Short mmCIF file of C-alpha atoms in Angstrom, two decimals:
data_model
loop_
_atom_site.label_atom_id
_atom_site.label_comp_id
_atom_site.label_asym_id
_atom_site.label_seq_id
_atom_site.Cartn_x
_atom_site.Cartn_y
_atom_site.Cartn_z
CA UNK A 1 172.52 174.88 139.14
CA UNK A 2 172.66 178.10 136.54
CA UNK A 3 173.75 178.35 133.39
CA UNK A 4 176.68 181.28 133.07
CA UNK A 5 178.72 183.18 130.90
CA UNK A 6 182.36 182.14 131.78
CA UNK A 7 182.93 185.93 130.79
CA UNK A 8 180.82 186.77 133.10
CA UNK A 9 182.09 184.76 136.14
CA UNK A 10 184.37 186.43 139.28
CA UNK A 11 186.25 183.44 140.13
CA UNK A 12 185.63 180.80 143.64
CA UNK A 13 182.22 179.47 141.83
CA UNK A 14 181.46 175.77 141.88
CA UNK A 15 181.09 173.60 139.03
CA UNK A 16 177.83 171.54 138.43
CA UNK A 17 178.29 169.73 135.56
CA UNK A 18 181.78 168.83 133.82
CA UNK A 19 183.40 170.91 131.36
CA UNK A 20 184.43 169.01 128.13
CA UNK A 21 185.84 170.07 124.95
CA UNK A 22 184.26 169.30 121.88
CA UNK A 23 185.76 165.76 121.74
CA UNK A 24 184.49 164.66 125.20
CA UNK A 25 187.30 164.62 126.99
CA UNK A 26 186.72 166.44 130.61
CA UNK A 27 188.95 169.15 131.63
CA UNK A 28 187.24 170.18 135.12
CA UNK A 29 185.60 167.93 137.20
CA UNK A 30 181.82 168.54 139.08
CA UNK A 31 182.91 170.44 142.54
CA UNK A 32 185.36 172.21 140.74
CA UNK A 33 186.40 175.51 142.58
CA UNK A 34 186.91 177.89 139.53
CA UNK A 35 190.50 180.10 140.23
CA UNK A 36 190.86 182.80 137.95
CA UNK A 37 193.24 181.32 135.88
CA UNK A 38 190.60 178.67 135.10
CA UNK A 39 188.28 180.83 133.70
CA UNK A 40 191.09 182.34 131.59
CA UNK A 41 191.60 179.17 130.38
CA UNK A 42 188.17 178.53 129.48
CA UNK A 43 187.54 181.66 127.53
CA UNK A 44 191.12 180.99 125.81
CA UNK A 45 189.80 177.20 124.81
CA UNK A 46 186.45 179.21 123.23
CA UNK A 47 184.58 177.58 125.99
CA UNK A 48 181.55 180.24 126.70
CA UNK A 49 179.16 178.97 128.65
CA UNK A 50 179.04 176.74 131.92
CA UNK A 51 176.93 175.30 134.75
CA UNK A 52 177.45 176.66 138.30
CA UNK A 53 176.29 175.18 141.87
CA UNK A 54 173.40 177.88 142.82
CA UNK A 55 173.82 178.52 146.66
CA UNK A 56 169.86 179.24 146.66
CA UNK A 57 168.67 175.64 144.91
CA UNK A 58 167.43 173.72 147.82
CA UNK A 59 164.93 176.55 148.81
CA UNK A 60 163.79 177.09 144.85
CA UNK A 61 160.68 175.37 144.02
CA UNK A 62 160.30 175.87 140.22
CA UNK A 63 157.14 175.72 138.59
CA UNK A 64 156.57 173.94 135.32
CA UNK A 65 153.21 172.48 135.89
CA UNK A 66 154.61 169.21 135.19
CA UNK A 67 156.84 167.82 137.70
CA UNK A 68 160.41 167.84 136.01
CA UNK A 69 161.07 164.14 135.29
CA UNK A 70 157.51 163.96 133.55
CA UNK A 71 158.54 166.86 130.99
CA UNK A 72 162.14 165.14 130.36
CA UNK A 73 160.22 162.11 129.73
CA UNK A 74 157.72 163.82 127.49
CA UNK A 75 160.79 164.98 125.33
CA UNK A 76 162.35 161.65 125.42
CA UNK A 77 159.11 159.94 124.22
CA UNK A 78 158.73 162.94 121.48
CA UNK A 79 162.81 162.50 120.56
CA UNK A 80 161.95 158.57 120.07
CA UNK A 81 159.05 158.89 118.18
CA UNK A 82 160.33 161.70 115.51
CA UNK A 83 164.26 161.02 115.42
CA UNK A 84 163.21 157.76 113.57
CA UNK A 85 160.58 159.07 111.44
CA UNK A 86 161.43 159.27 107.27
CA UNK A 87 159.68 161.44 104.88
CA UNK A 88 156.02 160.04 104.10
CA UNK A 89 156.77 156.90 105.88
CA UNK A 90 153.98 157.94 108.78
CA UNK A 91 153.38 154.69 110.37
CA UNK A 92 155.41 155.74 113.85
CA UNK A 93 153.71 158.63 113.74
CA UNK A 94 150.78 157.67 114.96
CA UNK A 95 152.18 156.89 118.47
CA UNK A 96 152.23 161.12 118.96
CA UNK A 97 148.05 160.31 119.06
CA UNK A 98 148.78 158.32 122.78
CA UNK A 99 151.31 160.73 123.59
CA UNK A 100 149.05 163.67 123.12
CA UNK A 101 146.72 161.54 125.14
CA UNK A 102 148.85 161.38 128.12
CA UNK A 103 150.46 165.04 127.66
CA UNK A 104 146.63 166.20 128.03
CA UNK A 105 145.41 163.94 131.00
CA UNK A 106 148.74 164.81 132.71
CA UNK A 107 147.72 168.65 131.87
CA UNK A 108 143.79 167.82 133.33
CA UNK A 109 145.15 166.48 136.67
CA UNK A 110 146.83 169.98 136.96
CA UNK A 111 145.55 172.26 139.10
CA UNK A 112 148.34 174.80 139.48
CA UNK A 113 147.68 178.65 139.54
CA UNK A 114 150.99 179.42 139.83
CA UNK A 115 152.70 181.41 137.53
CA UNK A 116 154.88 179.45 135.12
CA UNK A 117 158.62 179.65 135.26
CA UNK A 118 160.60 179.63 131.91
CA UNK A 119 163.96 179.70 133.21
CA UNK A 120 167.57 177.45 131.08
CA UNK A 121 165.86 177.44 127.83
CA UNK A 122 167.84 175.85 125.49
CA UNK A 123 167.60 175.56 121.90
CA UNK A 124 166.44 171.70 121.39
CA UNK A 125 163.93 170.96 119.31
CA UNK A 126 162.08 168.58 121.39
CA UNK A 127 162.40 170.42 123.99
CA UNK A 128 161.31 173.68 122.34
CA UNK A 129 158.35 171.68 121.25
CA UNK A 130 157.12 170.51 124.84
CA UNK A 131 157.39 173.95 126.07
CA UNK A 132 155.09 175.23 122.95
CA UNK A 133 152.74 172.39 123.93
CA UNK A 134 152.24 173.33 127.71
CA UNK A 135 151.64 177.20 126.51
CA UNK A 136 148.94 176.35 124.04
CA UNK A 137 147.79 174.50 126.78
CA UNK A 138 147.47 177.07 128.93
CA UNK A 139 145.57 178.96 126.36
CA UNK A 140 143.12 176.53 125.37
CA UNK A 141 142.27 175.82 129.30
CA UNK A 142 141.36 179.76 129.24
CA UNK A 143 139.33 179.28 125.75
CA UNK A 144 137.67 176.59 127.84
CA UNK A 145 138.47 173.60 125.32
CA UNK A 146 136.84 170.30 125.57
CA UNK A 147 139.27 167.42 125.41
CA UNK A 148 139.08 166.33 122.13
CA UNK A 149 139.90 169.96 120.96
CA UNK A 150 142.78 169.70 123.33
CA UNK A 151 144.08 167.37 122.28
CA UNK A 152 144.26 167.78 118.88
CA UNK A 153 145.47 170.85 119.71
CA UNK A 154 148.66 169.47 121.12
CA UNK A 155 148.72 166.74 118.27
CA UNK A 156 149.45 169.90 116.03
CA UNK A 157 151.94 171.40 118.79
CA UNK A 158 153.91 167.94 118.49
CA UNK A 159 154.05 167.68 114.84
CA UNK A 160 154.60 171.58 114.18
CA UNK A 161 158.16 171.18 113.63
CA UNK A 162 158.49 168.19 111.76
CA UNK A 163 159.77 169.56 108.59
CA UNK A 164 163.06 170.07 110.46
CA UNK A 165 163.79 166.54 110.19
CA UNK A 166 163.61 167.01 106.08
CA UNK A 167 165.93 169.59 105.53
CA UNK A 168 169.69 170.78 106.62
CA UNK A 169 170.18 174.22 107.77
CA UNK A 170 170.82 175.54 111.25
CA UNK A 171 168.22 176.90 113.34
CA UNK A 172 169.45 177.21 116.75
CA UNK A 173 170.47 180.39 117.28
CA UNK A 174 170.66 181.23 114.10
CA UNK A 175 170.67 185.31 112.90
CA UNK A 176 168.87 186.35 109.46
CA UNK A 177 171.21 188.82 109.05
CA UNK A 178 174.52 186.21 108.84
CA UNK A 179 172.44 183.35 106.62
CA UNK A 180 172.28 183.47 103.12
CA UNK A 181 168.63 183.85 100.92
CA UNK A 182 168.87 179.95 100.12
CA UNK A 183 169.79 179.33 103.44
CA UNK A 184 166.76 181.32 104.71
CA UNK A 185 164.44 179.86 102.24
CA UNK A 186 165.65 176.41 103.38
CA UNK A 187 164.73 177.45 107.08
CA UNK A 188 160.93 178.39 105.77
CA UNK A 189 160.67 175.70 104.06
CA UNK A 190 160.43 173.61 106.74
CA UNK A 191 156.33 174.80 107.53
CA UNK A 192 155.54 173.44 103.83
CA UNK A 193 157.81 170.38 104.24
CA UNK A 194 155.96 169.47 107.50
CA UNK A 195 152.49 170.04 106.08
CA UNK A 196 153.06 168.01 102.92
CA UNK A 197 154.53 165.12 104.18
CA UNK A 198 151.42 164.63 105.93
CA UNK A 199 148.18 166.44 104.27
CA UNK A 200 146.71 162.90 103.06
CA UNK A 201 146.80 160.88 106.67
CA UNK A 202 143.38 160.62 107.75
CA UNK A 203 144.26 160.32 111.67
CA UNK A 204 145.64 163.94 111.47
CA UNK A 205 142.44 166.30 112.47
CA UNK A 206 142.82 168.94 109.83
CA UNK A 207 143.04 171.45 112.68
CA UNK A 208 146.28 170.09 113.49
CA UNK A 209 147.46 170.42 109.94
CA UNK A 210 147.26 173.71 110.04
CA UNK A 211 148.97 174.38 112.78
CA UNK A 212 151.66 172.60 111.10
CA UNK A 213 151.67 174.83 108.08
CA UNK A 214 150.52 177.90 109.59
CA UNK A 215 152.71 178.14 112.92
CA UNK A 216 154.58 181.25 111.60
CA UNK A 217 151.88 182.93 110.09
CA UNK A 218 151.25 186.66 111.89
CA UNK A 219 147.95 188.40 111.94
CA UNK A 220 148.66 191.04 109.76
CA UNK A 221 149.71 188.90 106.95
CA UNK A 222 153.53 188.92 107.45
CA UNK A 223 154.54 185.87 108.33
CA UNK A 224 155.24 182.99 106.46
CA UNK A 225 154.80 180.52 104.11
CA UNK A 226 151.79 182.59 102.92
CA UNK A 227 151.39 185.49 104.14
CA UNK A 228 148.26 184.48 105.00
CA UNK A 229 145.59 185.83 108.02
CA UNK A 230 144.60 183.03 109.98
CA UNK A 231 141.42 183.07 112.43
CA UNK A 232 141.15 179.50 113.72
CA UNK A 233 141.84 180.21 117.08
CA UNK A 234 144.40 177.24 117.53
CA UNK A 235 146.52 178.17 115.01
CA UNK A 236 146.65 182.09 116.50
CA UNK A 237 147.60 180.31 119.90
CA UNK A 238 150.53 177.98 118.23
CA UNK A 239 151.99 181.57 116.76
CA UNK A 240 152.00 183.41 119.43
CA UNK A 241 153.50 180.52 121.63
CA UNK A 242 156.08 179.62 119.19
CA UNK A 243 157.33 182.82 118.71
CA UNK A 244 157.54 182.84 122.54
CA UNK A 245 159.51 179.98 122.81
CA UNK A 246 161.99 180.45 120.27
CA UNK A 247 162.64 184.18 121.86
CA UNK A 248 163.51 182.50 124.88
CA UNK A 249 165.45 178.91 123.63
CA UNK A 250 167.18 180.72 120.64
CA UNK A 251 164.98 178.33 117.98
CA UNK A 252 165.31 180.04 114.71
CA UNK A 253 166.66 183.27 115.95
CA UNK A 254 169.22 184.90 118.31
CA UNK A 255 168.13 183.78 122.00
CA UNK A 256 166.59 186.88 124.02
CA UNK A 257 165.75 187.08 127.27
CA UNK A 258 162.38 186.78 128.85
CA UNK A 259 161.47 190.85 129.11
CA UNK A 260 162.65 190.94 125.21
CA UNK A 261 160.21 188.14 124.07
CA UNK A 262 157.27 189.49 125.76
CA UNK A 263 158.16 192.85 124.27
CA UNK A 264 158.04 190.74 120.77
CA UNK A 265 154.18 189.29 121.59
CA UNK A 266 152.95 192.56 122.66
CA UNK A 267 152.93 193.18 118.84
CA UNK A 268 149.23 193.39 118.05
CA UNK A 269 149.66 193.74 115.05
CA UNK A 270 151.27 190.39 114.50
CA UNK A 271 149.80 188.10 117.34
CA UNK A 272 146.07 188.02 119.26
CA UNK A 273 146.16 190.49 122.38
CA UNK A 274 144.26 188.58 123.82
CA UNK A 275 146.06 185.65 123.90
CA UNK A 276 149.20 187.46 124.62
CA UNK A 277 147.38 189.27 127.92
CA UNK A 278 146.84 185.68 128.97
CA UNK A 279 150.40 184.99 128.55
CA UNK A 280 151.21 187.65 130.65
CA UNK A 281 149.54 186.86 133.64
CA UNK A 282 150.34 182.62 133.37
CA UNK A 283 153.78 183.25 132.90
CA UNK A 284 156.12 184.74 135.51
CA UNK A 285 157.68 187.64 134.96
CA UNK A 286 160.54 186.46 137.25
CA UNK A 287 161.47 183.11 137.19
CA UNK A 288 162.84 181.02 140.04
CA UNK A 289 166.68 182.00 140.28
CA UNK A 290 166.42 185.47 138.96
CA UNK A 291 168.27 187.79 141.49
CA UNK A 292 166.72 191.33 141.85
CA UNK A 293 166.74 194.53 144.21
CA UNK A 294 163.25 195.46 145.93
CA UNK A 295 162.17 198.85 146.17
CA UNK A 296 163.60 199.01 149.86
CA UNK A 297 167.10 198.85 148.10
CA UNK A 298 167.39 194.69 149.08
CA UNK A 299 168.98 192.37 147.42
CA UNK A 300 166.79 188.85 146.89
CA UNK A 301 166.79 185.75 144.77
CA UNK A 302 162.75 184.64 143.96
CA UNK A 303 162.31 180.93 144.85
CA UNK A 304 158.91 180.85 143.86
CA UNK A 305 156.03 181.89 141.79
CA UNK A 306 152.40 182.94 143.01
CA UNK A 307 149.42 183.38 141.15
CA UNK A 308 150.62 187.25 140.23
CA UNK A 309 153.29 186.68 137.57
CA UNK A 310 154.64 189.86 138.72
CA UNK A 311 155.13 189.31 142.21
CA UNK A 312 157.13 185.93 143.36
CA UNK A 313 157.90 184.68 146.83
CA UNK A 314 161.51 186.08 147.09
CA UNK A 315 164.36 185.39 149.55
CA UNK A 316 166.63 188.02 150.62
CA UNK A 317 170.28 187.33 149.61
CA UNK A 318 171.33 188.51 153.37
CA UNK A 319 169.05 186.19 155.26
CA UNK A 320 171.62 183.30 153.79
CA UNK A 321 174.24 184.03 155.57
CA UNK A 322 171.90 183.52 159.23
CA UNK A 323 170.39 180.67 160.92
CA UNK A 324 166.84 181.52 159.68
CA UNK A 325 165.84 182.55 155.94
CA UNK A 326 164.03 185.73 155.36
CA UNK A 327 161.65 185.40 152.53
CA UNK A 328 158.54 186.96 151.61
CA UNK A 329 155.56 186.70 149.33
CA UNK A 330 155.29 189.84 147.24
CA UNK A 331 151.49 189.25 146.26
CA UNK A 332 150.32 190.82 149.11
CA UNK A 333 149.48 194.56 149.66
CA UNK A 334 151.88 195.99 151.84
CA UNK A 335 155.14 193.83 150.40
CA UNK A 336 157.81 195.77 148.23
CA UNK A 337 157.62 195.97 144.38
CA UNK A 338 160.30 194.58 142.54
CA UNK A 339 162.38 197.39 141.41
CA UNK A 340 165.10 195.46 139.00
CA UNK A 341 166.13 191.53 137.66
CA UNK A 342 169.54 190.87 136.92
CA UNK A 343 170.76 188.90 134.13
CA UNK A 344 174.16 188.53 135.21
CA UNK A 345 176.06 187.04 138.51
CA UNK A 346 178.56 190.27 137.19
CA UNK A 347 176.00 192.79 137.58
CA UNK A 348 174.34 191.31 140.70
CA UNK A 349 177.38 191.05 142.22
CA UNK A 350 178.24 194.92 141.64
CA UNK A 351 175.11 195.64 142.69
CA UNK A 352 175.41 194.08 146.20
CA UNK A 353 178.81 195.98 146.41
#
């Protein structure tokens, strides 16, 4: 299924999920054929945003380097462990050390070189926080961490974001511009909050403390809480990641798409090159779903990643309508380069026309 803009729709799509209003009643059903008039309906009841059936699913093969029901589960254990947690009172904390554990075998029995697909972020904060974890991840595999590193590594990832659960502001997609200074201040706060509530437990590596204080910290001193220039290499990787993440989930900003936040990392001023050059090439430049024209002038869908982040395995929208697919691996030689993506069903849909 894909997330879309009901603005953005053309009518005859097919829901995949339910559409409720805000009190949980349903209005449309799953299998719903959307008319016109139901999408003018939808836009009139401020409804903006929907799942769809995606005609291309069953020959997708997205890659996350967990399978997908060990990442929900991840964020369900995560959800458990912080939703009950109270200020100081660290005791249940200490059950992120065994889930860091886990997170970091699971990562070790991993052998993908596939590029990794970012694709429906939204703006949770567990997930958000999972996500972070598996691109530090990445990093530190390249950085050639032992285990122990690793791991305490993603301890820090895990916790980064606790101070969220201390104070009350909105931070999904939330725009500097529209907030107020306290309300801004109250969004900052939430590195110091974290760090404090937790600078005297012993079972936190001090590493990972860091991380926790330091996560929006920039290279050239203009991040925050304190401006500070940080060189520990684990907090340089949680920055860079973070500010990755929230680009793409809308996590204490506007959500962007994936061209715009890798336009934000290439800031070498602000985040490690290096780290971000690694980015580049583990991450794919494409995702599974995105619709795009070749530089033949075809129209394709990518269904999955290779180990160039630049060139997927793609399968051209004509071949659907036939009894055999026509797809082809664009990390080879002679294959076409991908000229355009499209964001929109609107635009791909005009551009097919």
């Amino acid at each position: 299924m894909r997330e879309y803009q009901v603005s953005k729709l053309i009518g005859n799509e097919i829901l995949a999920k339910p559409v409720c209003l805000e009190n949980g009643n349903i209005i449309l059903e799953i299998g719903t054929i959307l008319k016109p008039d139901y999408i003018e309906a939808l836009i009139s009841l401020n409804i903006h945003k929907i799942f769809i059936e995606d005609p291309f699913e069953k020959y997708e093969k997205e890659n996350m380097y967990f399978d997908k029901k060990v990442v929900w589960k991840f964020e369900d254990d995560l959800r458990n462990i912080l939703s009950q947690h109270i200020y100081k009172n660290n005791q249940g904390l200490k059950r992120l050390l065994e889930l860091a554990e886990r997170i970091v075998t699971v990562f070790e029995e991993t052998k993908e070189k596939r590029a990794l697909d970012v694709i429906n972020r939204t703006a949770d904060l567990y997930e958000h926080t999972i996500y972070t974890t598996i691109l530090v991840m990445i990093l530190g595999r390249e950085y050639g961490f032992p285990r122990k590193r690793m791991v305490d590594a993603v301890l820090g990832c895990l916790l980064h974001d606790l101070g969220y659960q201390y104070i009350n502001v909105i931070y999904k997609n939330c725009c500097y511009e529209k907030m107020t200074p306290i309300e801004i201040y109250e969004l900052k706060r939430h590195t110091i909050l974290g760090y404090s509530a937790l600078n005297k437990e012993s079972w936190i590596p001090e590493i990972s403390k860091l991380m926790i204080l330091l996560h929006h910290e920039k290279l050239d001193g203009s991040g925050y809480p304190l401006k500070r220039k940080t060189s520990q290499e684990e907090c340089r990787m949680i920055q860079i990641c973070d500010a990755f993440d929230c680009t793409i989930s809308g996590m204490e900003c506007m959500k962007k798409n994936l061209l715009q936040a890798f336009e934000i990392i290439s800031d070498y001023k602000a985040y490690d090159f290096h780290m971000r050059e690694i980015l580049v090439q583990k991450i794919g430049y494409y995702p599974v779903g995105t619709f795009v024209k070749t530089e033949n002038q075809k129209l394709a869908v990518v269904i999955s990643q290779t180990e160039n982040a630049k060139a997927p395995i793609i399968l051209y929208i004509n071949g659907i309508d036939h009894s055999h697919i026509v797809t082809e691996n664009l990390n080879k030689k002679e294959a076409p380069r991908i000229l355009s993506p499209y964001d929109s069903l609107e635009a791909f849909i005009s551009a097919k026309d």
